[in-house]
PDB file of C-alpha atoms and ligand atoms in Angstrom:
ATOM      1  CA  MET G   1     117.333 110.088  97.612  1.00  0.00           C
ATOM      2  CA  ILE G   2     115.170 106.693  97.035  1.00  0.00           C
ATOM      3  CA  GLU G   3     113.184 105.619  99.632  1.00  0.00           C
ATOM      4  CA  HIS G   4     110.419 102.877 100.351  1.00  0.00           C
ATOM      5  CA  PRO G   5     106.960 103.720 101.271  1.00  0.00           C
ATOM      6  CA  PRO G   6     105.040 101.136 103.452  1.00  0.00           C
ATOM      7  CA  VAL G   7     104.095  98.263 102.957  1.00  0.00           C
ATOM      8  CA  GLU G   8     100.150  98.306 102.343  1.00  0.00           C
ATOM      9  CA  ARG G   9      98.779  95.201 104.179  1.00  0.00           C
ATOM     10  CA  PHE G  10      95.523  93.261 103.386  1.00  0.00           C
ATOM     11  CA  PRO G  11      93.460  90.907 105.375  1.00  0.00           C
ATOM     12  CA  LEU G  12      94.975  87.004 104.197  1.00  0.00           C
ATOM     13  CA  ALA G  13      92.415  85.856 102.319  1.00  0.00           C
ATOM     14  CA  ILE G  14      92.497  82.053 100.506  1.00  0.00           C
ATOM     15  CA  ARG G  15      90.624  82.561  97.201  1.00  0.00           C
ATOM     16  CA  THR G  16      89.195  79.144  94.987  1.00  0.00           C
ATOM     17  CA  LEU G  17      89.312  80.341  90.904  1.00  0.00           C
ATOM     18  CA  THR G  18      88.144  78.764  88.173  1.00  0.00           C
ATOM     19  CA  VAL G  19      90.462  78.716  84.628  1.00  0.00           C
ATOM     20  CA  SER G  20      88.408  80.790  82.308  1.00  0.00           C
ATOM     21  CA  SER G  21      91.147  80.276  79.509  1.00  0.00           C
ATOM     22  CA  THR G  22      95.167  79.460  78.766  1.00  0.00           C
ATOM     23  CA  THR G  23      96.914  80.788  76.354  1.00  0.00           C
ATOM     24  CA  ARG G  24     100.496  80.216  74.989  1.00  0.00           C
ATOM     25  CA  LEU G  25     102.604  82.713  74.921  1.00  0.00           C
ATOM     26  CA  GLY G  26     106.174  81.926  73.250  1.00  0.00           C
ATOM     27  CA  ALA G  27     107.931  78.715  73.912  1.00  0.00           C
ATOM     28  CA  SER G  28     107.872  79.091  77.600  1.00  0.00           C
ATOM     29  CA  PHE G  29     105.189  80.507  78.667  1.00  0.00           C
ATOM     30  CA  VAL G  30     100.920  79.520  79.895  1.00  0.00           C
ATOM     31  CA  ARG G  31      98.889  82.403  80.648  1.00  0.00           C
ATOM     32  CA  VAL G  32      96.206  81.523  83.081  1.00  0.00           C
ATOM     33  CA  THR G  33      93.084  83.256  83.155  1.00  0.00           C
ATOM     34  CA  LEU G  34      91.282  82.795  86.111  1.00  0.00           C
ATOM     35  CA  THR G  35      87.924  84.282  87.395  1.00  0.00           C
ATOM     36  CA  GLY G  36      85.367  83.708  89.893  1.00  0.00           C
ATOM     37  CA  ASP G  37      83.516  85.754  93.084  1.00  0.00           C
ATOM     38  CA  ASP G  38      86.277  85.324  95.624  1.00  0.00           C
ATOM     39  CA  LEU G  39      88.234  88.185  92.985  1.00  0.00           C
ATOM     40  CA  ALA G  40      85.988  90.334  94.309  1.00  0.00           C
ATOM     41  CA  ASP G  41      88.429  92.299  96.507  1.00  0.00           C
ATOM     42  CA  PHE G  42      91.599  91.898  95.089  1.00  0.00           C
ATOM     43  CA  ALA G  43      94.083  93.542  94.563  1.00  0.00           C
ATOM     44  CA  ALA G  44      97.882  93.745  93.322  1.00  0.00           C
ATOM     45  CA  PRO G  45      99.072  97.279  93.420  1.00  0.00           C
ATOM     46  CA  GLY G  46     102.909  96.756  93.933  1.00  0.00           C
ATOM     47  CA  PRO G  47     104.786  96.194  90.909  1.00  0.00           C
ATOM     48  CA  ALA G  48     106.733  92.687  91.892  1.00  0.00           C
ATOM     49  CA  ASP G  49     103.265  91.646  93.972  1.00  0.00           C
ATOM     50  CA  HIS G  50     103.250  88.010  94.569  1.00  0.00           C
ATOM     51  CA  VAL G  51     100.749  85.227  95.106  1.00  0.00           C
ATOM     52  CA  LYS G  52     100.753  81.729  96.495  1.00  0.00           C
ATOM     53  CA  ALA G  53      99.474  79.119  95.118  1.00  0.00           C
ATOM     54  CA  PHE G  54      98.520  75.908  95.402  1.00  0.00           C
ATOM     55  CA  PHE G  55      99.104  72.960  93.454  1.00  0.00           C
ATOM     56  CA  PRO G  56      97.538  69.098  93.741  1.00  0.00           C
ATOM     57  CA  ASP G  57     100.745  66.118  94.235  1.00  0.00           C
ATOM     58  CA  PRO G  58     101.824  65.478  90.549  1.00  0.00           C
ATOM     59  CA  THR G  59     101.717  61.820  90.791  1.00  0.00           C
ATOM     60  CA  THR G  60      99.311  61.338  93.442  1.00  0.00           C
ATOM     61  CA  GLY G  61      96.792  64.252  91.960  1.00  0.00           C
ATOM     62  CA  GLU G  62      95.928  65.041  95.912  1.00  0.00           C
ATOM     63  CA  LEU G  63      95.616  68.882  96.952  1.00  0.00           C
ATOM     64  CA  ALA G  64      96.257  70.039 100.157  1.00  0.00           C
ATOM     65  CA  VAL G  65      95.176  73.517 100.563  1.00  0.00           C
ATOM     66  CA  PRO G  66      95.653  75.500 104.077  1.00  0.00           C
ATOM     67  CA  ARG G  67      92.437  76.575 106.319  1.00  0.00           C
ATOM     68  CA  LEU G  68      91.797  80.342 107.288  1.00  0.00           C
ATOM     69  CA  THR G  69      92.258  80.396 111.154  1.00  0.00           C
ATOM     70  CA  ALA G  70      91.385  83.642 113.293  1.00  0.00           C
ATOM     71  CA  GLU G  71      95.188  83.218 113.585  1.00  0.00           C
ATOM     72  CA  GLY G  72      96.229  83.110 110.333  1.00  0.00           C
ATOM     73  CA  MET G  73      96.870  79.687 107.680  1.00  0.00           C
ATOM     74  CA  ALA G  74      96.781  76.740 109.228  1.00  0.00           C
ATOM     75  CA  ARG G  75      98.283  73.354 108.136  1.00  0.00           C
ATOM     76  CA  PRO G  76      95.538  71.216 106.217  1.00  0.00           C
ATOM     77  CA  ASP G  77      94.602  67.748 108.752  1.00  0.00           C
ATOM     78  CA  THR G  78      96.178  65.808 105.717  1.00  0.00           C
ATOM     79  CA  GLY G  79      98.272  66.185 102.571  1.00  0.00           C
ATOM     80  CA  THR G  80     101.497  68.321 101.775  1.00  0.00           C
ATOM     81  CA  VAL G  81     100.781  71.511 100.825  1.00  0.00           C
ATOM     82  CA  LEU G  82     102.618  72.635  97.472  1.00  0.00           C
ATOM     83  CA  ALA G  83     102.524  76.321  97.560  1.00  0.00           C
ATOM     84  CA  ARG G  84     104.691  78.180  95.150  1.00  0.00           C
ATOM     85  CA  ASP G  85     104.872  82.067  94.454  1.00  0.00           C
ATOM     86  CA  TYR G  86     103.162  83.617  91.232  1.00  0.00           C
ATOM     87  CA  THR G  87     103.085  87.135  89.907  1.00  0.00           C
ATOM     88  CA  PRO G  88      99.341  88.257  89.178  1.00  0.00           C
ATOM     89  CA  ARG G  89     100.231  90.026  85.799  1.00  0.00           C
ATOM     90  CA  SER G  90      97.269  91.963  85.339  1.00  0.00           C
ATOM     91  CA  PHE G  91      93.899  91.742  87.353  1.00  0.00           C
ATOM     92  CA  ARG G  92      90.584  92.985  85.617  1.00  0.00           C
ATOM     93  CA  ALA G  93      87.778  93.689  88.367  1.00  0.00           C
ATOM     94  CA  ALA G  94      84.619  92.813  86.910  1.00  0.00           C
ATOM     95  CA  GLU G  95      82.551  95.721  85.076  1.00  0.00           C
ATOM     96  CA  ASP G  96      79.187  95.505  83.751  1.00  0.00           C
ATOM     97  CA  ASP G  97      78.566  91.588  82.765  1.00  0.00           C
ATOM     98  CA  ARG G  98      82.332  90.809  82.576  1.00  0.00           C
ATOM     99  CA  PRO G  99      83.367  89.142  85.734  1.00  0.00           C
ATOM    100  CA  ALA G 100      87.062  90.148  87.323  1.00  0.00           C
ATOM    101  CA  GLU G 101      89.698  87.956  85.928  1.00  0.00           C
ATOM    102  CA  LEU G 102      93.480  87.411  86.531  1.00  0.00           C
ATOM    103  CA  ASP G 103      96.155  86.831  84.771  1.00  0.00           C
ATOM    104  CA  ILE G 104      98.991  84.696  85.804  1.00  0.00           C
ATOM    105  CA  ASP G 105     101.859  83.358  83.330  1.00  0.00           C
ATOM    106  CA  PHE G 106     103.566  79.912  84.251  1.00  0.00           C
ATOM    107  CA  VAL G 107     107.230  79.410  82.809  1.00  0.00           C
ATOM    108  CA  VAL G 108     106.475  75.774  81.867  1.00  0.00           C
ATOM    109  CA  HIS G 109     109.817  73.541  83.131  1.00  0.00           C
ATOM    110  CA  GLY G 110     109.240  69.806  83.975  1.00  0.00           C
ATOM    111  CA  ALA G 111     106.808  67.534  84.099  1.00  0.00           C
ATOM    112  CA  SER G 112     107.142  66.765  87.184  1.00  0.00           C
ATOM    113  CA  ALA G 113     107.103  69.795  89.170  1.00  0.00           C
ATOM    114  CA  PRO G 114     103.751  70.890  90.872  1.00  0.00           C
ATOM    115  CA  ALA G 115     103.171  74.014  89.678  1.00  0.00           C
ATOM    116  CA  SER G 116     104.407  73.646  86.029  1.00  0.00           C
ATOM    117  CA  SER G 117     102.700  70.297  85.425  1.00  0.00           C
ATOM    118  CA  TRP G 118      99.572  72.041  86.946  1.00  0.00           C
ATOM    119  CA  ALA G 119      99.934  75.074  84.179  1.00  0.00           C
ATOM    120  CA  ALA G 120     100.849  72.953  81.448  1.00  0.00           C
ATOM    121  CA  LYS G 121      97.533  70.420  81.520  1.00  0.00           C
ATOM    122  CA  ALA G 122      95.195  74.028  83.124  1.00  0.00           C
ATOM    123  CA  ALA G 123      92.103  73.951  81.081  1.00  0.00           C
ATOM    124  CA  PRO G 124      88.906  75.586  81.613  1.00  0.00           C
ATOM    125  CA  GLY G 125      86.871  74.770  84.086  1.00  0.00           C
ATOM    126  CA  ASP G 126      90.195  74.025  86.569  1.00  0.00           C
ATOM    127  CA  THR G 127      90.628  75.207  90.015  1.00  0.00           C
ATOM    128  CA  LEU G 128      93.080  77.103  91.193  1.00  0.00           C
ATOM    129  CA  VAL G 129      93.438  77.855  95.402  1.00  0.00           C
ATOM    130  CA  ILE G 130      95.357  81.179  95.928  1.00  0.00           C
ATOM    131  CA  ALA G 131      96.646  82.952  98.972  1.00  0.00           C
ATOM    132  CA  GLY G 132      97.437  86.724  98.948  1.00  0.00           C
ATOM    133  CA  PRO G 133      98.797  89.466  98.343  1.00  0.00           C
ATOM    134  CA  ARG G 134      99.591  89.820 102.193  1.00  0.00           C
ATOM    135  CA  GLY G 135     101.519  92.559 101.650  1.00  0.00           C
ATOM    136  CA  SER G 136     102.922  94.573  99.092  1.00  0.00           C
ATOM    137  CA  HIS G 137     105.342  96.678  97.944  1.00  0.00           C
ATOM    138  CA  PRO G 138     104.586 100.391  96.387  1.00  0.00           C
ATOM    139  CA  ALA G 139     107.295 101.218  93.698  1.00  0.00           C
ATOM    140  CA  PRO G 140     110.148 103.654  95.711  1.00  0.00           C
ATOM    141  CA  THR G 141     110.044 107.011  95.324  1.00  0.00           C
ATOM    142  CA  GLY G 142     113.495 109.407  94.501  1.00  0.00           C
ATOM    143  CA  MET G 143     114.268 107.382  91.459  1.00  0.00           C
ATOM    144  CA  ASP G 144     115.621 108.663  88.550  1.00  0.00           C
ATOM    145  CA  ARG G 145     116.290 105.316  86.905  1.00  0.00           C
ATOM    146  CA  VAL G 146     115.291 102.123  87.737  1.00  0.00           C
ATOM    147  CA  VAL G 147     117.759  98.944  86.111  1.00  0.00           C
ATOM    148  CA  LEU G 148     115.604  95.791  85.687  1.00  0.00           C
ATOM    149  CA  GLY G 149     117.438  92.568  85.706  1.00  0.00           C
ATOM    150  CA  ALA G 150     115.190  89.305  85.114  1.00  0.00           C
ATOM    151  CA  ASP G 151     115.248  85.581  83.483  1.00  0.00           C
ATOM    152  CA  ALA G 152     112.232  84.436  82.581  1.00  0.00           C
ATOM    153  CA  THR G 153     110.164  84.098  85.615  1.00  0.00           C
ATOM    154  CA  ALA G 154     110.521  87.283  86.522  1.00  0.00           C
ATOM    155  CA  LEU G 155     109.442  88.546  83.466  1.00  0.00           C
ATOM    156  CA  PRO G 156     105.841  88.917  84.537  1.00  0.00           C
ATOM    157  CA  ALA G 157     107.096  91.535  87.073  1.00  0.00           C
ATOM    158  CA  VAL G 158     109.411  93.268  84.736  1.00  0.00           C
ATOM    159  CA  ALA G 159     106.075  93.913  82.622  1.00  0.00           C
ATOM    160  CA  ARG G 160     104.265  95.188  85.788  1.00  0.00           C
ATOM    161  CA  TRP G 161     107.615  97.465  86.424  1.00  0.00           C
ATOM    162  CA  ILE G 162     107.676  98.884  82.872  1.00  0.00           C
ATOM    163  CA  GLU G 163     103.844  99.651  83.236  1.00  0.00           C
ATOM    164  CA  MET G 164     103.666 101.045  86.803  1.00  0.00           C
ATOM    165  CA  LEU G 165     106.880 103.211  86.677  1.00  0.00           C
ATOM    166  CA  PRO G 166     106.311 107.145  86.225  1.00  0.00           C
ATOM    167  CA  GLU G 167     106.843 108.520  82.180  1.00  0.00           C
ATOM    168  CA  ASP G 168     109.822 110.329  83.734  1.00  0.00           C
ATOM    169  CA  VAL G 169     111.602 107.397  84.780  1.00  0.00           C
ATOM    170  CA  GLU G 170     114.259 105.796  82.878  1.00  0.00           C
ATOM    171  CA  ILE G 171     113.881 102.132  82.746  1.00  0.00           C
ATOM    172  CA  CYS G 172     116.960  99.918  81.677  1.00  0.00           C
ATOM    173  CA  ALA G 173     116.055  96.201  81.593  1.00  0.00           C
ATOM    174  CA  PHE G 174     118.572  92.993  80.664  1.00  0.00           C
ATOM    175  CA  VAL G 175     116.304  89.843  80.662  1.00  0.00           C
ATOM    176  CA  GLU G 176     118.185  86.468  79.998  1.00  0.00           C
ATOM    177  CA  LEU G 177     115.861  83.603  77.928  1.00  0.00           C
ATOM    178  CA  ASP G 178     116.166  80.013  77.404  1.00  0.00           C
ATOM    179  CA  HIS G 179     114.284  80.394  74.326  1.00  0.00           C
ATOM    180  CA  PRO G 180     114.518  83.844  72.022  1.00  0.00           C
ATOM    181  CA  SER G 181     110.701  83.614  71.136  1.00  0.00           C
ATOM    182  CA  ASP G 182     109.591  84.232  74.670  1.00  0.00           C
ATOM    183  CA  ALA G 183     110.989  88.056  74.164  1.00  0.00           C
ATOM    184  CA  GLY G 184     107.388  88.499  72.379  1.00  0.00           C
ATOM    185  CA  TYR G 185     105.890  88.202  75.680  1.00  0.00           C
ATOM    186  CA  LEU G 186     106.554  92.074  76.314  1.00  0.00           C
ATOM    187  CA  GLU G 187     104.143  93.777  74.428  1.00  0.00           C
ATOM    188  CA  PRO G 188     105.804  96.161  71.903  1.00  0.00           C
ATOM    189  CA  GLU G 189     104.328  99.249  73.686  1.00  0.00           C
ATOM    190  CA  LEU G 190     106.150  98.003  77.118  1.00  0.00           C
ATOM    191  CA  VAL G 191     109.503  97.336  74.818  1.00  0.00           C
ATOM    192  CA  HIS G 192     109.189 100.862  73.269  1.00  0.00           C
ATOM    193  CA  ARG G 193     108.408 102.546  77.199  1.00  0.00           C
ATOM    194  CA  ALA G 194     111.974 100.765  78.223  1.00  0.00           C
ATOM    195  CA  SER G 195     115.414 100.058  76.706  1.00  0.00           C
ATOM    196  CA  VAL G 196     115.643  96.037  76.933  1.00  0.00           C
ATOM    197  CA  ILE G 197     118.397  94.106  76.268  1.00  0.00           C
ATOM    198  CA  TRP G 198     117.945  90.296  75.516  1.00  0.00           C
ATOM    199  CA  LEU G 199     120.662  88.387  76.732  1.00  0.00           C
ATOM    200  CA  ASP G 200     121.011  84.388  76.146  1.00  0.00           C
ATOM    201  CA  ARG G 201     120.855  82.407  79.218  1.00  0.00           C
ATOM    202  CA  GLY G 202     123.368  81.368  81.067  1.00  0.00           C
ATOM    203  CA  ASP G 203     127.291  81.755  81.134  1.00  0.00           C
ATOM    204  CA  GLY G 204     126.756  84.902  83.455  1.00  0.00           C
ATOM    205  CA  ALA G 205     125.378  87.249  80.776  1.00  0.00           C
ATOM    206  CA  LEU G 206     123.099  89.063  83.168  1.00  0.00           C
ATOM    207  CA  GLU G 207     125.977  89.552  85.561  1.00  0.00           C
ATOM    208  CA  ARG G 208     128.003  90.907  82.742  1.00  0.00           C
ATOM    209  CA  GLY G 209     124.991  93.161  81.596  1.00  0.00           C
ATOM    210  CA  ILE G 210     124.655  94.687  84.992  1.00  0.00           C
ATOM    211  CA  ARG G 211     128.345  95.084  85.490  1.00  0.00           C
ATOM    212  CA  ASN G 212     128.260  97.104  82.551  1.00  0.00           C
ATOM    213  CA  VAL G 213     125.279  99.438  83.794  1.00  0.00           C
ATOM    214  CA  ASP G 214     127.632 103.313  84.530  1.00  0.00           C
ATOM    215  CA  ASP G 215     126.885 105.811  85.488  1.00  0.00           C
ATOM    216  CA  ILE G 216     125.193 104.975  88.694  1.00  0.00           C
ATOM    217  CA  ASP G 217     124.161 107.306  91.148  1.00  0.00           C
ATOM    218  CA  GLU G 218     121.769 107.817  94.344  1.00  0.00           C
ATOM    219  CA  SER G 219     118.686 107.875  92.386  1.00  0.00           C
ATOM    220  CA  THR G 220     119.544 104.584  90.102  1.00  0.00           C
ATOM    221  CA  TYR G 221     117.797 101.712  91.628  1.00  0.00           C
ATOM    222  CA  PHE G 222     118.188  98.204  90.881  1.00  0.00           C
ATOM    223  CA  TRP G 223     115.343  95.456  91.178  1.00  0.00           C
ATOM    224  CA  ILE G 224     116.650  91.524  89.701  1.00  0.00           C
ATOM    225  CA  ALA G 225     115.198  88.300  90.148  1.00  0.00           C
ATOM    226  CA  GLY G 226     115.567  85.222  89.120  1.00  0.00           C
ATOM    227  CA  GLU G 227     117.651  82.110  89.443  1.00  0.00           C
ATOM    228  CA  ALA G 228     119.386  82.205  92.995  1.00  0.00           C
ATOM    229  CA  GLY G 229     122.503  81.180  92.255  1.00  0.00           C
ATOM    230  CA  GLY G 230     123.019  83.319  89.540  1.00  0.00           C
ATOM    231  CA  LEU G 231     122.471  86.236  91.385  1.00  0.00           C
ATOM    232  CA  VAL G 232     124.990  86.013  94.191  1.00  0.00           C
ATOM    233  CA  PRO G 233     127.722  87.259  92.674  1.00  0.00           C
ATOM    234  CA  ILE G 234     125.275  90.239  90.892  1.00  0.00           C
ATOM    235  CA  ARG G 235     124.065  90.852  94.539  1.00  0.00           C
ATOM    236  CA  ARG G 236     127.583  90.718  96.000  1.00  0.00           C
ATOM    237  CA  HIS G 237     128.859  93.216  93.169  1.00  0.00           C
ATOM    238  CA  LEU G 238     126.106  96.031  94.086  1.00  0.00           C
ATOM    239  CA  ARG G 239     125.856  95.931  97.481  1.00  0.00           C
ATOM    240  CA  ARG G 240     129.565  94.596  98.107  1.00  0.00           C
ATOM    241  CA  GLU G 241     131.951  96.122  95.489  1.00  0.00           C
ATOM    242  CA  LEU G 242     130.121  99.247  94.475  1.00  0.00           C
ATOM    243  CA  GLY G 243     128.530  99.629  98.007  1.00  0.00           C
ATOM    244  CA  LEU G 244     125.239 100.285  96.890  1.00  0.00           C
ATOM    245  CA  PRO G 245     123.020 101.090  99.999  1.00  0.00           C
ATOM    246  CA  ALA G 246     119.487  98.626 100.716  1.00  0.00           C
ATOM    247  CA  ARG G 247     117.373 100.787 100.017  1.00  0.00           C
ATOM    248  CA  GLN G 248     118.823 101.269  96.221  1.00  0.00           C
ATOM    249  CA  VAL G 249     119.324  97.142  95.776  1.00  0.00           C
ATOM    250  CA  LYS G 250     116.458  94.449  95.427  1.00  0.00           C
ATOM    251  CA  VAL G 251     117.828  90.961  94.672  1.00  0.00           C
ATOM    252  CA  ASP G 252     115.393  88.164  94.954  1.00  0.00           C
ATOM    253  CA  GLY G 253     115.727  84.560  94.045  1.00  0.00           C
ATOM    254  CA  TYR G 254     112.745  83.574  92.260  1.00  0.00           C
ATOM    255  CA  TRP G 255     114.016  79.680  92.276  1.00  0.00           C
ATOM    256  CA  ARG G 256     117.021  77.651  92.422  1.00  0.00           C
ATOM    257  CA  ALA G 257     118.265  75.380  90.239  1.00  0.00           C
ATOM    258  CA  GLY G 258     117.995  71.522  92.245  1.00  0.00           C
ATOM    259  CA  GLU G 259     115.522  72.788  94.617  1.00  0.00           C
ATOM    260  CA  ALA G 260     112.145  72.550  95.078  1.00  0.00           C
ATOM    261  CA  GLY G 261     109.321  75.132  96.572  1.00  0.00           C
ATOM    262  CA  ARG G 262     112.514  77.519  97.355  1.00  0.00           C
ATOM    263  CA  ASP G 263     111.392  79.975  99.909  1.00  0.00           C
ATOM    264  CA  HIS G 264     112.699  83.256  98.620  1.00  0.00           C
ATOM    265  CA  HIS G 265     112.556  84.758 101.679  1.00  0.00           C
ATOM    266  CA  ALA G 266     115.732  82.901 102.357  1.00  0.00           C
ATOM    267  CA  PRO G 267     119.047  84.321 101.342  1.00  0.00           C
ATOM    268  CA  LEU G 268     120.816  83.873  97.998  1.00  0.00           C
ATOM    269  CA  ASP G 269     123.611  82.875  99.704  1.00  0.00           C
ATOM    270  CA  PRO G 270     123.559  81.058 102.999  1.00  0.00           C
ATOM    271  CA  ASN G 271     126.887  82.047 103.743  1.00  0.00           C
ATOM    272  CA  GLU G 272     126.472  85.431 103.082  1.00  0.00           C
ATOM    273  CA  PRO G 273     124.363  87.496 105.573  1.00  0.00           C
ATOM    274  CA  GLU G 274     122.042  90.090 103.737  1.00  0.00           C
ATOM    275  CA  ASP G 275     121.266  93.308 105.371  1.00  0.00           C
TER     276      ASP G 275
HETATM  277  C1  FAD Q   1     108.025  86.838  94.700  1.00  0.00           C
HETATM  278  C2  FAD Q   1     107.980  85.231  93.306  1.00  0.00           C
HETATM  279  C3  FAD Q   1     107.040  85.285  92.256  1.00  0.00           C
HETATM  280  C4  FAD Q   1     107.240  84.510  91.399  1.00  0.00           C
HETATM  281  N1  FAD Q   1     106.445  84.857  89.802  1.00  0.00           N
HETATM  282  C5  FAD Q   1     106.657  83.862  88.868  1.00  0.00           C
HETATM  283  C6  FAD Q   1     105.626  84.128  87.356  1.00  0.00           C
HETATM  284  O1  FAD Q   1     105.402  85.083  86.907  1.00  0.00           O
HETATM  285  N2  FAD Q   1     105.830  83.162  86.676  1.00  0.00           N
HETATM  286  C7  FAD Q   1     106.658  81.792  86.946  1.00  0.00           C
HETATM  287  O2  FAD Q   1     106.872  80.999  86.116  1.00  0.00           O
HETATM  288  N3  FAD Q   1     107.470  82.061  88.241  1.00  0.00           N
HETATM  289  C8  FAD Q   1     107.239  82.876  88.944  1.00  0.00           C
HETATM  290  N4  FAD Q   1     107.871  82.358  90.151  1.00  0.00           N
HETATM  291  C9  FAD Q   1     109.121  81.492  89.875  1.00  0.00           C
HETATM  292  C10 FAD Q   1     108.240  80.060  90.574  1.00  0.00           C
HETATM  293  O3  FAD Q   1     107.571  80.164  91.559  1.00  0.00           O
HETATM  294  C11 FAD Q   1     109.028  78.901  90.763  1.00  0.00           C
HETATM  295  O4  FAD Q   1     109.632  78.557  89.333  1.00  0.00           O
HETATM  296  C12 FAD Q   1     109.007  77.668  91.273  1.00  0.00           C
HETATM  297  O5  FAD Q   1     109.721  76.922  91.922  1.00  0.00           O
HETATM  298  C13 FAD Q   1     108.165  76.847  90.301  1.00  0.00           C
HETATM  299  O6  FAD Q   1     107.283  75.900  90.846  1.00  0.00           O
HETATM  300  P1  FAD Q   1     107.378  74.021  90.409  1.00  0.00           P
HETATM  301  O7  FAD Q   1     106.325  73.731  90.747  1.00  0.00           O
HETATM  302  O8  FAD Q   1     106.895  74.281  88.981  1.00  0.00           O
HETATM  303  O9  FAD Q   1     109.009  73.889  90.392  1.00  0.00           O
HETATM  304  P2  FAD Q   1     109.461  72.922  91.923  1.00  0.00           P
HETATM  305  O10 FAD Q   1     108.481  72.061  92.247  1.00  0.00           O
HETATM  306  O11 FAD Q   1     109.281  74.476  92.802  1.00  0.00           O
HETATM  307  O12 FAD Q   1     110.828  72.850  90.983  1.00  0.00           O
HETATM  308  C14 FAD Q   1     111.448  71.675  90.592  1.00  0.00           C
HETATM  309  C15 FAD Q   1     112.729  71.516  90.186  1.00  0.00           C
HETATM  310  O13 FAD Q   1     112.686  72.281  88.586  1.00  0.00           O
HETATM  311  C16 FAD Q   1     113.179  73.541  88.808  1.00  0.00           C
HETATM  312  N5  FAD Q   1     112.646  75.059  88.630  1.00  0.00           N
HETATM  313  C17 FAD Q   1     111.721  75.722  89.106  1.00  0.00           C
HETATM  314  N6  FAD Q   1     111.189  76.594  88.370  1.00  0.00           N
HETATM  315  C18 FAD Q   1     112.273  76.668  87.232  1.00  0.00           C
HETATM  316  C19 FAD Q   1     112.213  77.197  86.094  1.00  0.00           C
HETATM  317  N7  FAD Q   1     111.225  78.297  86.056  1.00  0.00           N
HETATM  318  N8  FAD Q   1     112.820  76.554  85.187  1.00  0.00           N
HETATM  319  C20 FAD Q   1     113.941  75.900  85.193  1.00  0.00           C
HETATM  320  N9  FAD Q   1     113.766  74.923  86.480  1.00  0.00           N
HETATM  321  C21 FAD Q   1     112.967  74.958  87.406  1.00  0.00           C
HETATM  322  C22 FAD Q   1     113.998  73.349  90.362  1.00  0.00           C
HETATM  323  O14 FAD Q   1     115.005  74.024  90.414  1.00  0.00           O
HETATM  324  C23 FAD Q   1     113.833  71.856  91.192  1.00  0.00           C
HETATM  325  O15 FAD Q   1     114.787  71.336  90.476  1.00  0.00           O
HETATM  326  C24 FAD Q   1     107.971  83.610  91.265  1.00  0.00           C
HETATM  327  C25 FAD Q   1     108.841  83.236  92.477  1.00  0.00           C
HETATM  328  C26 FAD Q   1     108.326  83.904  93.173  1.00  0.00           C
HETATM  329  C27 FAD Q   1     109.172  84.243  94.907  1.00  0.00           C
END
């Protein structure tokens, strides 16, 4: 039976990092590599861990960053905090004369969106402030098969899942893309390790893919993330129509069309309670 080990907690930290390089990956992604002494105690061991990153207002250029207090994070005295969640794609601890490095892979989608516009223009020497991860969810245990579902924003997390799962777990990944060249995002060894099905985004392709999964038993786990509105029928299918328990299903709305800075803890469908 699938079980979830306890969440690993880390002290809250706000880290000021410096961009050391940027790399364009496919049509949609910019990989921003960050470095800095603040990475010394960085850890993100769970497959779907995330950090909160703080961005300047794209119009005024003003950056507002919370302060760390004994009670936790506090709002700065002035300015509006623009925080967005990102997956730490890979972290390399410092070694000999090589500094610690953190890669974050940004989908570039809009010139006026704080995170996307910052990433599109990021250059060596720029600063990025991040907080967390505060809590890390280890991969569940007792899984024979993991079914992943994602759009481009969740592709960094899909890569982490594939890297981290034990070899005896079968992995099937459905990935919806706007641009076919983004399929090159996954390194060949990851594509080889999993059974990856690339889908053209839109028109319910991800939902159809998930609905076609058969032979589901109590050791099958579903992890699905992407645009929240498109995930509503998928969650309904898995939890209501198939009746799978919460321990076998995680559906996470990483962003919602038409909504800036969506909180991914909010229910996918405000009219449908989540248990
Ligand atoms: C746990 C977690 C991990 C995440 N990891 C990553 C990651 O590693 N890489 C990544 O790129 N994203 C990731 N995301 C998604 C990212 O946080 C959102 O896409 C975020 O809204 C981007 O912020 P923004 O300032 O660019 O746009 P916002 O200001 O939030 O939104 C402005 C407008 O753009 C739209 N929009 C937002 N994102 C997209 C998009 N990707 N494509 C098209 N339109 C969009 C919004 O609907 C809104 O209309 C993650 C989200 C979560 C919750």
